[in-house]
Amino acid sequence: MNLTVFGIGYVGLVQAAVLAEVGHQVMCVDIDAAKVERLNQGLVPIYEPGLESLVKENHAAGRITFTTDAVAAVKHGEIQMIAVGTPPGEDGSADLKYVLAVAEAIGREMDAPKIVVGKSTVPVGTCEKIKARIAETLKARGREDLSFDVASNPEFLKEGSAVADCMKPDRIIVGTDSEDTEAVMRELYAPFNRNHEKMIVMDVRSAEFTKYAANCMLATKISFMNEMANLAEQLGADIEEVRKGIGSDPRIGYHFIYPGLGYGGSCFPKDVRALIKTAEGVQFDAKLLRAVEERNNEQKSVLFDKVNRYFKGNLKGKTFALWGLAFKPNTDDMREAPARTLMEALWKAGANVQAYDPEAMQECQAIYGLRDDLLLCGTKEAALRGADALLIATEWKNFRAPSFDAVRDALTTPVIFDGRNLYDPKVIARHGIEYHSIGRMAA
């Protein structure tokens, strides 16, 4: 099938590459000419395991192309997929200006029937706004004879495993009341629906809401577990043992119950805030969601508070090794990352940071630029040299089994503040290192 994807950010690029991989002819369009040029040169702007080779191979085979030409893009695809950003406004609500700009472009350029698919995470009712904007634009052109439909098809990708999630989805949500649109969407996703039925078809508003409900549920699990961790620490319990105990209950499960420094990234913070604003718009008090957000905001400061107490509020002039900058492993995304909250608090207190992350170093440089109180190191070992303590903010695999003797010898003060509970406190103690983690007594 011929498919057009508007927006070649995280969601659009991954989805486009995977659809091209199974044989669809995909044209990606974006207003960022520099990004389009880099992609045409084989340079992928984001880090995601497996994505670079997928893009390069399908681009070389001619199944995926990149352009800034909206006229050609609208002409190309029977399906017009909208995957542009919906950044939060100042009040936390989702900003739909990019989504509606694409809708207007489709209405302005289409000369044949189209199926418009909302892929971006959008508030309930957005597909109706897209439909109205296209209809208005067609009317202004005098082309009300052109038929189109608007469907919702939210993405459920996890950064760090997005390609795998896209290639082997656990569900494919399609919101439409049209049998014809449903048939086309089934054809589009047929290569991913062979083993068993994964497509769930529902009305458009329910599909839009499903995306928000899913992300807010996962955010709730994270905030709940962090609250339990903070309480466990006060009660002398070990949250890691508690995690195993409750995770063994199949009604709860082990996913998203790891205590830590809170959630970050491009989805959970934005979507929780957006759904709170949506609730306010219909005069509904989303008490639980507000509590989820409040706990998460406070959780990002937990590690700094531990460091500050340990050094009795005297952080000025001290140097801290920081392992991990990205909000989670297997990505370079630092949007709302707990490491940012931690670093900024340390700098405000007059401390220096020596940081290392396997993928997010360039992103950190782009965000903070050159600073006298930030040293980006080439290895995790280099970050330790002369530091007063080691802080861990991201659970990268290559942080899990360091030489603890080397860590102890490199640090001025042999102490680790672990925001991801990577280590066994008893093992750390045997190496003569003091250990502070989340939801466990200090060792």
Short mmCIF file of C-alpha atoms in Angstrom, two decimals:
data_model
loop_
_atom_site.label_atom_id
_atom_site.label_comp_id
_atom_site.label_asym_id
_atom_site.label_seq_id
_atom_site.Cartn_x
_atom_site.Cartn_y
_atom_site.Cartn_z
CA MET A 1 0.00 0.00 0.00
CA ASN A 2 1.02 3.62 -0.49
CA LEU A 3 1.27 5.38 2.85
CA THR A 4 2.24 8.92 3.84
CA VAL A 5 3.54 9.72 7.34
CA PHE A 6 3.52 13.33 8.50
CA GLY A 7 6.19 13.89 11.12
CA ILE A 8 9.46 11.99 11.31
CA GLY A 9 10.07 12.28 14.99
CA TYR A 10 10.23 9.30 17.29
CA VAL A 11 6.80 7.80 16.59
CA GLY A 12 6.59 8.62 12.90
CA LEU A 13 10.04 7.39 11.95
CA VAL A 14 9.79 4.08 13.80
CA GLN A 15 6.31 3.33 12.47
CA ALA A 16 7.26 4.34 8.92
CA ALA A 17 10.41 2.20 8.92
CA VAL A 18 8.60 -0.87 10.21
CA LEU A 19 5.76 -0.50 7.69
CA ALA A 20 8.33 -0.15 4.90
CA GLU A 21 10.10 -3.25 6.16
CA VAL A 22 7.02 -5.40 5.45
CA GLY A 23 6.68 -4.01 1.92
CA HIS A 24 4.54 -0.88 2.05
CA GLN A 25 5.65 2.17 0.07
CA VAL A 26 6.08 4.89 2.69
CA MET A 27 6.70 8.59 2.09
CA CYS A 28 7.68 10.61 5.17
CA VAL A 29 7.21 14.35 5.18
CA ASP A 30 8.50 16.92 7.65
CA ILE A 31 8.94 20.70 7.67
CA ASP A 32 12.49 20.33 9.04
CA ALA A 33 14.57 20.38 5.85
CA ALA A 34 17.81 19.64 7.68
CA LYS A 35 16.32 16.50 9.27
CA VAL A 36 14.99 15.34 5.90
CA GLU A 37 18.39 15.88 4.29
CA ARG A 38 20.18 13.93 7.02
CA LEU A 39 17.76 11.02 6.70
CA ASN A 40 18.26 10.97 2.92
CA GLN A 41 21.98 10.68 3.67
CA GLY A 42 21.33 7.74 5.99
CA LEU A 43 21.78 9.69 9.24
CA VAL A 44 19.11 8.77 11.79
CA PRO A 45 18.50 11.63 14.26
CA ILE A 46 17.50 9.49 17.27
CA TYR A 47 19.00 6.49 19.01
CA GLU A 48 16.76 3.46 19.08
CA PRO A 49 18.09 -0.12 18.90
CA GLY A 50 17.61 -1.56 15.40
CA LEU A 51 16.21 1.61 13.86
CA GLU A 52 19.24 2.87 11.95
CA SER A 53 19.74 -0.31 9.94
CA LEU A 54 16.00 -0.55 9.27
CA VAL A 55 15.87 2.99 7.88
CA LYS A 56 19.03 2.62 5.79
CA GLU A 57 18.04 -0.72 4.25
CA ASN A 58 14.51 0.34 3.34
CA HIS A 59 15.66 3.72 2.05
CA ALA A 60 18.20 1.98 -0.19
CA ALA A 61 15.47 -0.37 -1.43
CA GLY A 62 13.21 2.59 -2.24
CA ARG A 63 10.43 1.58 0.16
CA ILE A 64 10.83 4.64 2.38
CA THR A 65 11.52 8.18 1.20
CA PHE A 66 11.85 11.52 2.99
CA THR A 67 10.64 14.88 1.74
CA THR A 68 9.48 18.35 2.72
CA ASP A 69 7.05 18.43 -0.21
CA ALA A 70 3.53 18.26 1.24
CA VAL A 71 1.96 18.27 -2.23
CA ALA A 72 3.80 15.11 -3.26
CA ALA A 73 3.20 13.55 0.14
CA VAL A 74 -0.56 14.01 0.06
CA LYS A 75 -0.71 12.76 -3.52
CA HIS A 76 1.32 9.64 -2.63
CA GLY A 77 -0.66 7.97 0.10
CA GLU A 78 -4.08 6.40 0.18
CA ILE A 79 -3.52 6.55 3.93
CA GLN A 80 -2.34 9.85 5.44
CA MET A 81 -0.88 9.14 8.89
CA ILE A 82 -0.44 12.08 11.27
CA ALA A 83 2.46 11.49 13.67
CA VAL A 84 3.54 15.04 14.47
CA GLY A 85 4.27 16.27 17.98
CA THR A 86 1.63 17.38 20.47
CA PRO A 87 3.79 19.34 22.90
CA PRO A 88 2.30 20.44 26.21
CA GLY A 89 1.04 23.99 26.42
CA GLU A 90 1.79 26.22 29.40
CA ASP A 91 -1.25 24.83 31.22
CA GLY A 92 -0.29 21.20 30.52
CA SER A 93 -2.88 20.60 27.81
CA ALA A 94 -1.83 19.07 24.49
CA ASP A 95 -1.07 21.64 21.79
CA LEU A 96 -2.77 20.55 18.58
CA LYS A 97 -1.42 23.25 16.25
CA TYR A 98 0.85 20.85 14.36
CA VAL A 99 -1.85 18.19 14.05
CA LEU A 100 -4.37 20.69 12.69
CA ALA A 101 -1.77 22.23 10.36
CA VAL A 102 -1.31 18.79 8.79
CA ALA A 103 -5.08 18.37 8.53
CA GLU A 104 -5.27 21.68 6.68
CA ALA A 105 -2.44 20.66 4.34
CA ILE A 106 -4.24 17.41 3.52
CA GLY A 107 -7.45 19.26 2.79
CA ARG A 108 -5.59 21.78 0.66
CA GLU A 109 -3.68 19.26 -1.47
CA MET A 110 -5.83 16.14 -1.74
CA ASP A 111 -7.31 15.35 -5.14
CA ALA A 112 -8.59 11.82 -4.43
CA PRO A 113 -10.32 10.03 -1.52
CA LYS A 114 -8.11 9.61 1.57
CA ILE A 115 -8.11 7.85 4.91
CA VAL A 116 -6.52 10.11 7.52
CA VAL A 117 -5.11 8.28 10.54
CA GLY A 118 -4.31 9.97 13.83
CA LYS A 119 -1.15 8.35 15.21
CA SER A 120 -0.12 11.15 17.57
CA THR A 121 -1.23 11.00 21.19
CA VAL A 122 -4.13 13.45 21.24
CA PRO A 123 -7.01 14.40 23.55
CA VAL A 124 -10.40 12.79 23.08
CA GLY A 125 -12.24 14.59 20.29
CA THR A 126 -9.16 15.47 18.23
CA CYS A 127 -10.14 13.29 15.27
CA GLU A 128 -13.37 15.25 15.09
CA LYS A 129 -11.34 18.48 14.93
CA ILE A 130 -9.14 16.99 12.19
CA LYS A 131 -12.24 16.01 10.24
CA ALA A 132 -13.73 19.48 10.62
CA ARG A 133 -10.50 21.21 9.55
CA ILE A 134 -10.19 19.07 6.41
CA ALA A 135 -13.86 19.61 5.57
CA GLU A 136 -13.49 23.39 5.98
CA THR A 137 -10.45 23.44 3.72
CA LEU A 138 -12.14 21.34 1.04
CA LYS A 139 -15.19 23.61 1.17
CA ALA A 140 -12.99 26.67 0.67
CA ARG A 141 -11.55 24.97 -2.42
CA GLY A 142 -14.98 24.03 -3.73
CA ARG A 143 -14.02 20.33 -3.52
CA GLU A 144 -16.65 19.00 -1.15
CA ASP A 145 -17.05 16.14 -3.62
CA LEU A 146 -13.80 14.57 -2.31
CA SER A 147 -14.51 11.91 0.29
CA PHE A 148 -12.31 11.15 3.29
CA ASP A 149 -12.47 9.47 6.67
CA VAL A 150 -10.54 10.07 9.89
CA ALA A 151 -9.55 7.16 12.13
CA SER A 152 -7.60 6.89 15.38
CA ASN A 153 -4.67 4.48 15.57
CA PRO A 154 -2.65 5.29 18.70
CA GLU A 155 0.88 3.98 19.13
CA PHE A 156 2.05 1.92 22.11
CA LEU A 157 5.81 2.01 21.67
CA LYS A 158 8.34 1.93 24.48
CA GLU A 159 11.53 3.89 23.92
CA GLY A 160 14.40 1.44 23.91
CA SER A 161 12.31 -1.35 22.42
CA ALA A 162 10.17 0.59 19.93
CA VAL A 163 11.19 -1.36 16.82
CA ALA A 164 10.42 -4.68 18.49
CA ASP A 165 7.14 -3.31 19.85
CA CYS A 166 6.20 -2.18 16.36
CA MET A 167 7.21 -5.41 14.64
CA LYS A 168 5.43 -7.60 17.22
CA PRO A 169 2.64 -5.50 18.72
CA ASP A 170 0.60 -6.96 21.54
CA ARG A 171 -2.45 -5.03 20.29
CA ILE A 172 -3.38 -2.77 17.38
CA ILE A 173 -6.05 -0.25 18.36
CA VAL A 174 -8.15 1.21 15.55
CA GLY A 175 -10.91 3.71 16.16
CA THR A 176 -13.40 3.93 13.31
CA ASP A 177 -17.11 3.55 12.60
CA SER A 178 -16.47 2.87 8.90
CA GLU A 179 -16.36 -0.71 7.62
CA ASP A 180 -14.38 0.45 4.57
CA THR A 181 -11.76 2.16 6.75
CA GLU A 182 -11.55 -0.88 9.00
CA ALA A 183 -10.91 -3.08 5.94
CA VAL A 184 -8.08 -0.80 4.75
CA MET A 185 -6.49 -0.72 8.22
CA ARG A 186 -6.68 -4.50 8.44
CA GLU A 187 -4.85 -4.71 5.10
CA LEU A 188 -2.21 -2.23 6.32
CA TYR A 189 -1.48 -4.22 9.47
CA ALA A 190 -2.03 -7.73 8.07
CA PRO A 191 1.73 -8.58 8.22
CA PHE A 192 1.66 -7.98 11.99
CA ASN A 193 -1.57 -9.83 12.61
CA ARG A 194 -0.77 -13.32 11.35
CA ASN A 195 -0.25 -15.37 14.51
CA HIS A 196 -3.44 -14.35 16.26
CA GLU A 197 -5.97 -11.53 16.17
CA LYS A 198 -4.33 -8.41 17.57
CA MET A 199 -6.57 -5.74 16.12
CA ILE A 200 -9.14 -4.21 18.44
CA VAL A 201 -11.64 -2.00 16.64
CA MET A 202 -13.68 0.53 18.59
CA ASP A 203 -15.21 3.95 18.21
CA VAL A 204 -12.85 6.87 17.58
CA ARG A 205 -13.20 8.58 20.97
CA SER A 206 -12.57 5.34 22.85
CA ALA A 207 -9.43 4.70 20.80
CA GLU A 208 -8.12 8.18 21.58
CA PHE A 209 -8.86 7.68 25.27
CA THR A 210 -7.27 4.21 25.35
CA LYS A 211 -3.82 5.67 24.73
CA TYR A 212 -4.09 8.13 27.61
CA ALA A 213 -5.62 5.55 29.93
CA ALA A 214 -2.81 3.07 29.23
CA ASN A 215 0.00 5.55 29.88
CA CYS A 216 -1.68 6.95 32.97
CA MET A 217 -2.18 3.43 34.35
CA LEU A 218 1.53 2.67 33.94
CA ALA A 219 2.50 6.02 35.45
CA THR A 220 0.23 5.24 38.39
CA LYS A 221 2.01 1.92 39.01
CA ILE A 222 5.36 3.70 39.03
CA SER A 223 4.24 6.42 41.44
CA PHE A 224 2.53 3.87 43.69
CA MET A 225 5.69 1.79 43.92
CA ASN A 226 7.82 4.85 44.64
CA GLU A 227 5.46 5.83 47.43
CA MET A 228 5.70 2.31 48.87
CA ALA A 229 9.50 2.51 48.61
CA ASN A 230 9.64 5.73 50.58
CA LEU A 231 7.35 4.24 53.22
CA ALA A 232 9.30 0.96 53.35
CA GLU A 233 12.48 2.90 54.06
CA GLN A 234 10.85 4.56 57.06
CA LEU A 235 9.49 1.25 58.34
CA GLY A 236 12.75 -0.69 57.95
CA ALA A 237 11.43 -2.93 55.16
CA ASP A 238 13.25 -3.75 51.91
CA ILE A 239 11.21 -2.63 48.93
CA GLU A 240 13.05 -5.03 46.63
CA GLU A 241 11.78 -7.99 48.65
CA VAL A 242 8.33 -6.40 48.72
CA ARG A 243 8.50 -5.99 44.94
CA LYS A 244 9.14 -9.70 44.48
CA GLY A 245 6.35 -10.54 46.88
CA ILE A 246 3.68 -8.45 45.21
CA GLY A 247 4.92 -9.06 41.66
CA SER A 248 4.35 -12.80 42.08
CA ASP A 249 0.63 -12.04 42.28
CA PRO A 250 -0.56 -12.37 38.65
CA ARG A 251 -3.12 -9.63 39.27
CA ILE A 252 -0.21 -7.23 39.82
CA GLY A 253 2.71 -8.65 37.84
CA TYR A 254 6.34 -7.51 37.73
CA HIS A 255 6.09 -4.81 35.07
CA PHE A 256 6.42 -1.16 36.10
CA ILE A 257 6.83 -1.88 39.82
CA TYR A 258 10.55 -1.08 40.08
CA PRO A 259 11.18 1.71 42.60
CA GLY A 260 13.42 4.54 41.49
CA LEU A 261 13.57 8.24 40.72
CA GLY A 262 10.27 8.60 38.93
CA TYR A 263 9.19 8.49 35.31
CA GLY A 264 10.37 10.85 32.58
CA GLY A 265 10.54 10.91 28.81
CA SER A 266 8.18 12.23 26.18
CA CYS A 267 5.02 10.31 27.10
CA PHE A 268 4.13 9.71 30.73
CA PRO A 269 4.66 13.23 32.11
CA LYS A 270 2.95 14.88 29.14
CA ASP A 271 0.06 12.44 28.98
CA VAL A 272 -0.72 12.52 32.70
CA ARG A 273 -0.82 16.32 32.62
CA ALA A 274 -2.89 16.35 29.43
CA LEU A 275 -5.50 13.98 30.85
CA ILE A 276 -5.72 16.07 34.02
CA LYS A 277 -6.44 19.11 31.83
CA THR A 278 -8.97 17.14 29.80
CA ALA A 279 -10.73 16.16 33.04
CA GLU A 280 -10.79 19.78 34.16
CA GLY A 281 -12.39 20.68 30.85
CA VAL A 282 -15.42 18.53 31.71
CA GLN A 283 -15.44 19.61 35.38
CA PHE A 284 -14.10 16.28 36.64
CA ASP A 285 -11.62 16.27 39.52
CA ALA A 286 -8.89 13.75 38.58
CA LYS A 287 -7.66 13.29 42.16
CA LEU A 288 -5.68 10.12 41.51
CA LEU A 289 -3.89 11.51 38.44
CA ARG A 290 -2.94 14.67 40.32
CA ALA A 291 -1.50 12.53 43.11
CA VAL A 292 0.44 10.44 40.57
CA GLU A 293 2.01 13.59 39.13
CA GLU A 294 2.77 15.07 42.55
CA ARG A 295 4.49 11.90 43.77
CA ASN A 296 6.53 11.71 40.58
CA ASN A 297 7.68 15.32 40.82
CA GLU A 298 8.78 14.79 44.42
CA GLN A 299 10.45 11.46 43.63
CA LYS A 300 12.90 13.10 41.26
CA SER A 301 14.45 14.92 44.23
CA VAL A 302 14.83 11.86 46.48
CA LEU A 303 18.43 11.08 45.51
CA PHE A 304 19.59 14.67 45.89
CA ASP A 305 17.98 14.80 49.33
CA LYS A 306 19.91 11.68 50.36
CA VAL A 307 23.17 13.17 49.10
CA ASN A 308 22.50 16.49 50.79
CA ARG A 309 21.73 14.84 54.15
CA TYR A 310 24.81 12.64 53.96
CA PHE A 311 27.10 15.61 53.37
CA LYS A 312 25.19 17.70 55.97
CA GLY A 313 24.16 20.31 53.42
CA ASN A 314 27.76 21.12 52.52
CA LEU A 315 27.90 20.36 48.79
CA LYS A 316 29.68 23.47 47.58
CA GLY A 317 32.90 22.56 45.78
CA LYS A 318 32.25 18.83 45.91
CA THR A 319 32.36 16.69 42.78
CA PHE A 320 29.92 13.88 42.03
CA ALA A 321 30.21 11.10 39.49
CA LEU A 322 26.88 10.56 37.75
CA TRP A 323 26.15 7.36 35.85
CA GLY A 324 23.16 7.79 33.56
CA LEU A 325 21.60 10.82 31.89
CA ALA A 326 18.79 9.41 29.74
CA PHE A 327 15.41 8.95 31.40
CA LYS A 328 15.67 5.18 30.80
CA PRO A 329 18.14 2.72 29.22
CA ASN A 330 18.45 2.14 25.47
CA THR A 331 17.59 5.70 24.50
CA ASP A 332 19.30 9.08 24.31
CA ASP A 333 16.12 10.88 25.39
CA MET A 334 16.61 13.26 28.32
CA ARG A 335 13.18 14.84 28.25
CA GLU A 336 12.08 15.24 31.89
CA ALA A 337 14.81 12.79 32.92
CA PRO A 338 15.39 12.47 36.69
CA ALA A 339 19.11 13.00 36.01
CA ARG A 340 18.33 16.56 34.95
CA THR A 341 16.56 17.33 38.22
CA LEU A 342 19.47 15.81 40.11
CA MET A 343 22.19 17.68 38.22
CA GLU A 344 20.41 21.00 38.42
CA ALA A 345 19.96 20.63 42.18
CA LEU A 346 23.64 19.77 42.61
CA TRP A 347 24.70 22.79 40.57
CA LYS A 348 22.42 25.05 42.56
CA ALA A 349 24.12 23.78 45.71
CA GLY A 350 27.54 24.61 44.25
CA ALA A 351 28.62 21.07 43.33
CA ASN A 352 30.31 19.78 40.17
CA VAL A 353 29.15 16.82 38.09
CA GLN A 354 31.24 14.31 36.14
CA ALA A 355 28.72 12.43 34.02
CA TYR A 356 28.68 9.42 31.74
CA ASP A 357 25.87 7.85 29.68
CA PRO A 358 26.31 5.32 26.84
CA GLU A 359 24.03 7.26 24.46
CA ALA A 360 22.85 10.60 25.90
CA MET A 361 26.14 12.54 26.08
CA GLN A 362 25.48 14.52 22.90
CA GLU A 363 21.94 15.28 24.03
CA CYS A 364 23.23 16.50 27.39
CA GLN A 365 25.72 18.77 25.61
CA ALA A 366 22.92 20.13 23.44
CA ILE A 367 20.75 20.90 26.47
CA TYR A 368 23.32 22.39 28.82
CA GLY A 369 26.18 23.50 26.58
CA LEU A 370 29.60 24.19 28.08
CA ARG A 371 29.58 24.57 31.85
CA ASP A 372 32.43 24.77 34.32
CA ASP A 373 30.48 22.52 36.71
CA LEU A 374 29.78 19.75 34.15
CA LEU A 375 32.34 17.34 32.75
CA LEU A 376 31.11 14.77 30.24
CA CYS A 377 33.37 11.73 30.48
CA GLY A 378 34.17 9.12 27.86
CA THR A 379 33.74 6.13 30.17
CA LYS A 380 31.98 5.37 33.42
CA GLU A 381 35.38 4.79 35.03
CA ALA A 382 36.61 8.23 33.99
CA ALA A 383 33.60 9.82 35.70
CA LEU A 384 34.72 8.34 39.03
CA ARG A 385 38.17 9.90 39.19
CA GLY A 386 38.46 12.21 42.17
CA ALA A 387 34.70 12.28 42.77
CA ASP A 388 33.33 12.53 46.28
CA ALA A 389 30.58 9.99 45.60
CA LEU A 390 28.93 7.97 42.82
CA LEU A 391 25.30 8.70 41.90
CA ILE A 392 23.29 6.40 39.61
CA ALA A 393 20.27 7.78 37.74
CA THR A 394 19.73 5.33 34.83
CA GLU A 395 19.78 1.52 34.94
CA TRP A 396 21.98 0.82 31.89
CA LYS A 397 23.11 -2.81 31.71
CA ASN A 398 26.80 -1.91 31.69
CA PHE A 399 26.39 -0.29 35.11
CA ARG A 400 25.20 -3.52 36.70
CA ALA A 401 28.51 -5.29 37.31
CA PRO A 402 31.32 -2.77 37.82
CA SER A 403 34.55 -3.44 39.68
CA PHE A 404 33.49 -2.31 43.12
CA ASP A 405 37.10 -2.27 44.28
CA ALA A 406 37.91 0.15 41.45
CA VAL A 407 34.88 2.26 42.35
CA ARG A 408 35.97 2.41 45.99
CA ASP A 409 39.55 3.31 45.15
CA ALA A 410 38.56 6.04 42.67
CA LEU A 411 36.18 7.86 45.01
CA THR A 412 37.32 10.35 47.62
CA THR A 413 34.50 9.09 49.83
CA PRO A 414 33.56 5.43 49.26
CA VAL A 415 29.80 5.92 48.97
CA ILE A 416 27.21 5.13 46.29
CA PHE A 417 23.79 6.73 45.98
CA ASP A 418 21.84 4.39 43.72
CA GLY A 419 18.56 5.71 42.33
CA ARG A 420 17.78 2.44 40.54
CA ASN A 421 18.60 -0.24 43.14
CA LEU A 422 21.10 -1.97 40.86
CA TYR A 423 23.17 -3.64 43.56
CA ASP A 424 22.90 -6.00 46.51
CA PRO A 425 23.64 -3.97 49.66
CA LYS A 426 25.49 -6.94 51.22
CA VAL A 427 27.84 -7.19 48.23
CA ILE A 428 28.56 -3.46 48.32
CA ALA A 429 29.28 -3.62 52.07
CA ARG A 430 31.83 -6.42 51.55
CA HIS A 431 33.79 -4.07 49.30
CA GLY A 432 33.92 -1.38 51.96
CA ILE A 433 31.47 0.98 50.25
CA GLU A 434 28.58 2.73 51.96
CA TYR A 435 25.40 2.28 49.98
CA HIS A 436 22.22 4.36 49.84
CA SER A 437 19.38 3.22 47.54
CA ILE A 438 15.63 3.59 47.18
CA GLY A 439 13.31 1.94 49.72
CA ARG A 440 16.06 0.07 51.55
CA MET A 441 17.99 0.84 54.71
CA ALA A 442 21.49 2.26 54.18
CA ALA A 443 24.25 -0.37 54.22
#
